[in-house]
């Protein structure tokens, strides 16, 4: 039996040993950790920078037990946690690494989640690439740029020492070219007429250009169809120093312009530096898209929670009416059996029940209709009337006094009807919850519409005579998941979602509250332009 196990395990052990030799042969440090961020393994290159004898010694340790500084270890673990929690790779994260020799180097670390056979995240894998020399090259570039500017000033100030200055300038130019050609940057200079006097850098290649090709050409002619480039050039040649962004041929650049003056302070041209930041822009766009998807999901979650509460109330009312209808059916059946006509009052009650069933059915259909997110012109007075009717039908405001003070003339705004309706339902529902436990004064909710013509806003104030909000909690009510309601009564998303909806259409939300007196939530939306 043991011989058979040895025969089966031998290929596995050989494959593991081969995999270990492959990892140890790679020049890049590689490591992998478990969900508890203890090291599960690494290759020889990683063990070397830790100063430990072999990869086996690293197994089971944490970053705090390796020769890293605490602040560096904290940063490594924060990046690891981001990968574990998001389930997404963390590409090209630059990290400082201080090895066992005490010298600090910079690495470009890529981290990806490790998954088990069922697809669950079980750890994180990291690969380190030493980019210290690249960072040093960037630093050298700054030194070279400074040296070049100093050389230019020296050339004008020391005419008698022209040969010495020329040698210094040539040396500075050599350093400058070496630095910028090794990085994804472009450096250029212009005279006061916009003629290119210098162009070099590693970022020219993606544009199909070689260093020096553009020298002698006018930037205003080369980029006559690029108004952004021309506008930035004019700003630089007017003596302005600034940083900006521009897109060209599908590539995104971060640009830095600096005017050049001679020793008398006269403007002689401008210098520009462009760095390719396409990957950074794409990553930011990806994050923004993900944030937008998350925000839309939160909007839908809160809307479904609100609609669920209202639908439950409408369903309760329909059950009450069904009891009335069953009672009438029994009475009518008995009258028919005895050959008697139905009672007139019962017929009126039947009519009342049918009318209310139709009303509740219409409100249920309104609650369940697909959300229209298109912007449209609407009268806030109609939205207030509809929202209060739905809440009344659902029984949420049935046992309290609700009043609406509206203007005689329409109050027009432009927004998504569904989203503004969600704002009203949420605020009035919250007000109804706030007055539930009030016993020493009337339970009342007031909705007041008014126009702030000075600032150009339509305003809606929802006031209640409820318990009020403690002052120390007012700053937290707009934070996601924060709620003052008992468990099971709120998601903690209502007010954050409401505020985001209003901001999306240029509005805002404010609150005034006093414990024992009640609260007043006021939202504002820009007034729509008058028609005609």
mmCIF file of C-alpha atoms in Angstrom, residues 241-373:
data_model
loop_
_atom_site.group_PDB
_atom_site.id
_atom_site.type_symbol
_atom_site.label_atom_id
_atom_site.label_comp_id
_atom_site.label_asym_id
_atom_site.label_seq_id
_atom_site.Cartn_x
_atom_site.Cartn_y
_atom_site.Cartn_z
ATOM 1 C CA UNK A 241 2.459 79.003 -15.882
ATOM 2 C CA UNK A 242 -0.108 76.212 -15.446
ATOM 3 C CA UNK A 243 -0.894 72.497 -15.477
ATOM 4 C CA UNK A 244 -3.673 71.066 -17.622
ATOM 5 C CA UNK A 245 -4.929 67.913 -19.363
ATOM 6 C CA UNK A 246 -5.491 67.223 -23.032
ATOM 7 C CA UNK A 247 -6.470 64.294 -25.276
ATOM 8 C CA UNK A 248 -4.834 63.749 -28.639
ATOM 9 C CA UNK A 249 -5.078 60.765 -31.014
ATOM 10 C CA UNK A 250 -6.773 58.728 -28.288
ATOM 11 C CA UNK A 251 -3.960 59.396 -25.777
ATOM 12 C CA UNK A 252 -4.442 61.411 -22.588
ATOM 13 C CA UNK A 253 -1.681 63.763 -21.470
ATOM 14 C CA UNK A 254 -1.003 65.800 -18.355
ATOM 15 C CA UNK A 255 0.708 68.962 -19.576
ATOM 16 C CA UNK A 256 2.809 71.534 -17.747
ATOM 17 C CA UNK A 257 3.585 74.908 -19.360
ATOM 18 C CA UNK A 258 6.162 77.415 -18.135
ATOM 19 C CA UNK A 259 7.031 80.762 -19.790
ATOM 20 C CA UNK A 260 10.738 81.506 -20.447
ATOM 21 C CA UNK A 261 12.169 84.968 -19.700
ATOM 22 C CA UNK A 262 15.614 86.444 -20.382
ATOM 23 C CA UNK A 263 17.739 88.232 -17.824
ATOM 24 C CA UNK A 264 15.863 91.489 -18.373
ATOM 25 C CA UNK A 265 12.505 89.846 -17.694
ATOM 26 C CA UNK A 266 11.431 89.834 -21.336
ATOM 27 C CA UNK A 267 9.334 86.842 -22.444
ATOM 28 C CA UNK A 268 11.302 84.822 -25.003
ATOM 29 C CA UNK A 269 9.061 81.776 -25.369
ATOM 30 C CA UNK A 270 7.661 78.866 -23.422
ATOM 31 C CA UNK A 271 8.514 75.308 -22.419
ATOM 32 C CA UNK A 272 6.085 72.425 -22.205
ATOM 33 C CA UNK A 273 6.173 68.995 -20.634
ATOM 34 C CA UNK A 274 3.575 66.287 -21.399
ATOM 35 C CA UNK A 275 3.240 62.947 -19.602
ATOM 36 C CA UNK A 276 1.152 60.059 -20.925
ATOM 37 C CA UNK A 277 -1.563 59.398 -18.300
ATOM 38 C CA UNK A 278 -3.889 57.306 -20.480
ATOM 39 C CA UNK A 279 -3.864 54.314 -18.130
ATOM 40 C CA UNK A 280 -4.576 56.554 -15.151
ATOM 41 C CA UNK A 281 -7.503 58.189 -16.967
ATOM 42 C CA UNK A 282 -8.953 54.838 -18.039
ATOM 43 C CA UNK A 283 -8.678 53.496 -14.504
ATOM 44 C CA UNK A 284 -10.414 56.586 -13.138
ATOM 45 C CA UNK A 285 -13.183 56.258 -15.740
ATOM 46 C CA UNK A 286 -13.612 52.623 -14.757
ATOM 47 C CA UNK A 287 -13.913 53.601 -11.085
ATOM 48 C CA UNK A 288 -16.399 56.366 -11.899
ATOM 49 C CA UNK A 289 -18.505 53.940 -13.946
ATOM 50 C CA UNK A 290 -18.470 51.465 -11.067
ATOM 51 C CA UNK A 291 -19.473 54.203 -8.619
ATOM 52 C CA UNK A 292 -22.340 55.201 -10.910
ATOM 53 C CA UNK A 293 -23.550 51.595 -11.096
ATOM 54 C CA UNK A 294 -23.391 51.316 -7.309
ATOM 55 C CA UNK A 295 -25.288 54.578 -6.879
ATOM 56 C CA UNK A 296 -28.032 53.415 -9.267
ATOM 57 C CA UNK A 297 -28.281 50.132 -7.349
ATOM 58 C CA UNK A 298 -28.727 52.051 -4.081
ATOM 59 C CA UNK A 299 -31.440 54.155 -5.710
ATOM 60 C CA UNK A 300 -33.260 51.018 -6.794
ATOM 61 C CA UNK A 301 -32.879 49.352 -3.362
ATOM 62 C CA UNK A 302 -34.389 52.343 -1.581
ATOM 63 C CA UNK A 303 -37.179 52.690 -4.151
ATOM 64 C CA UNK A 304 -38.095 49.015 -3.780
ATOM 65 C CA UNK A 305 -38.093 49.372 0.020
ATOM 66 C CA UNK A 306 -40.432 52.379 -0.200
ATOM 67 C CA UNK A 307 -42.711 50.710 -2.725
ATOM 68 C CA UNK A 308 -42.800 47.526 -0.654
ATOM 69 C CA UNK A 309 -43.992 49.446 2.403
ATOM 70 C CA UNK A 310 -46.683 51.254 0.424
ATOM 71 C CA UNK A 311 -47.827 48.100 -1.371
ATOM 72 C CA UNK A 312 -48.127 46.277 1.958
ATOM 73 C CA UNK A 313 -50.402 49.029 3.254
ATOM 74 C CA UNK A 314 -52.546 48.946 0.119
ATOM 75 C CA UNK A 315 -52.796 45.165 0.417
ATOM 76 C CA UNK A 316 -54.028 45.521 4.005
ATOM 77 C CA UNK A 317 -56.739 47.944 2.893
ATOM 78 C CA UNK A 318 -57.812 45.549 0.120
ATOM 79 C CA UNK A 319 -58.136 42.733 2.678
ATOM 80 C CA UNK A 320 -60.461 44.927 4.767
ATOM 81 C CA UNK A 321 -62.598 45.683 1.729
ATOM 82 C CA UNK A 322 -62.703 41.988 0.812
ATOM 83 C CA UNK A 323 -64.240 41.327 4.248
ATOM 84 C CA UNK A 324 -66.988 43.848 3.452
ATOM 85 C CA UNK A 325 -67.565 42.279 0.018
ATOM 86 C CA UNK A 326 -67.832 38.773 1.505
ATOM 87 C CA UNK A 327 -70.374 40.014 4.044
ATOM 88 C CA UNK A 328 -72.432 41.671 1.287
ATOM 89 C CA UNK A 329 -72.253 38.534 -0.835
ATOM 90 C CA UNK A 330 -73.728 36.493 2.046
ATOM 91 C CA UNK A 331 -76.505 39.055 2.541
ATOM 92 C CA UNK A 332 -77.364 39.207 -1.189
ATOM 93 C CA UNK A 333 -77.380 35.418 -1.389
ATOM 94 C CA UNK A 334 -79.812 35.242 1.519
ATOM 95 C CA UNK A 335 -82.078 37.873 -0.100
ATOM 96 C CA UNK A 336 -82.058 35.943 -3.382
ATOM 97 C CA UNK A 337 -82.922 32.708 -1.580
ATOM 98 C CA UNK A 338 -85.886 34.384 0.114
ATOM 99 C CA UNK A 339 -86.948 36.218 -3.067
ATOM 100 C CA UNK A 340 -86.387 39.651 -1.506
ATOM 101 C CA UNK A 341 -84.711 42.672 -3.160
ATOM 102 C CA UNK A 342 -81.266 43.721 -1.838
ATOM 103 C CA UNK A 343 -81.171 46.293 0.928
ATOM 104 C CA UNK A 344 -80.603 49.839 -0.429
ATOM 105 C CA UNK A 345 -77.934 50.667 2.176
ATOM 106 C CA UNK A 346 -76.094 47.447 1.348
ATOM 107 C CA UNK A 347 -76.163 48.369 -2.353
ATOM 108 C CA UNK A 348 -74.623 51.760 -1.486
ATOM 109 C CA UNK A 349 -71.996 49.960 0.601
ATOM 110 C CA UNK A 350 -71.307 47.695 -2.401
ATOM 111 C CA UNK A 351 -70.768 50.756 -4.583
ATOM 112 C CA UNK A 352 -68.403 52.237 -2.003
ATOM 113 C CA UNK A 353 -66.414 48.994 -1.830
ATOM 114 C CA UNK A 354 -66.143 48.715 -5.644
ATOM 115 C CA UNK A 355 -65.004 52.332 -5.924
ATOM 116 C CA UNK A 356 -62.321 51.831 -3.276
ATOM 117 C CA UNK A 357 -61.120 48.585 -4.879
ATOM 118 C CA UNK A 358 -60.675 50.463 -8.168
ATOM 119 C CA UNK A 359 -58.830 53.301 -6.394
ATOM 120 C CA UNK A 360 -56.491 50.932 -4.547
ATOM 121 C CA UNK A 361 -55.893 48.929 -7.721
ATOM 122 C CA UNK A 362 -54.973 52.099 -9.605
ATOM 123 C CA UNK A 363 -52.511 53.098 -6.861
ATOM 124 C CA UNK A 364 -50.959 49.626 -6.870
ATOM 125 C CA UNK A 365 -50.426 49.926 -10.622
ATOM 126 C CA UNK A 366 -48.900 53.384 -10.104
ATOM 127 C CA UNK A 367 -46.541 52.002 -7.454
ATOM 128 C CA UNK A 368 -45.419 49.126 -9.656
ATOM 129 C CA UNK A 369 -45.015 51.012 -12.924
ATOM 130 C CA UNK A 370 -41.460 51.052 -14.402
ATOM 131 C CA UNK A 371 -39.416 54.009 -13.222
ATOM 132 C CA UNK A 372 -39.129 56.726 -15.844
ATOM 133 C CA UNK A 373 -35.763 58.388 -15.445
#
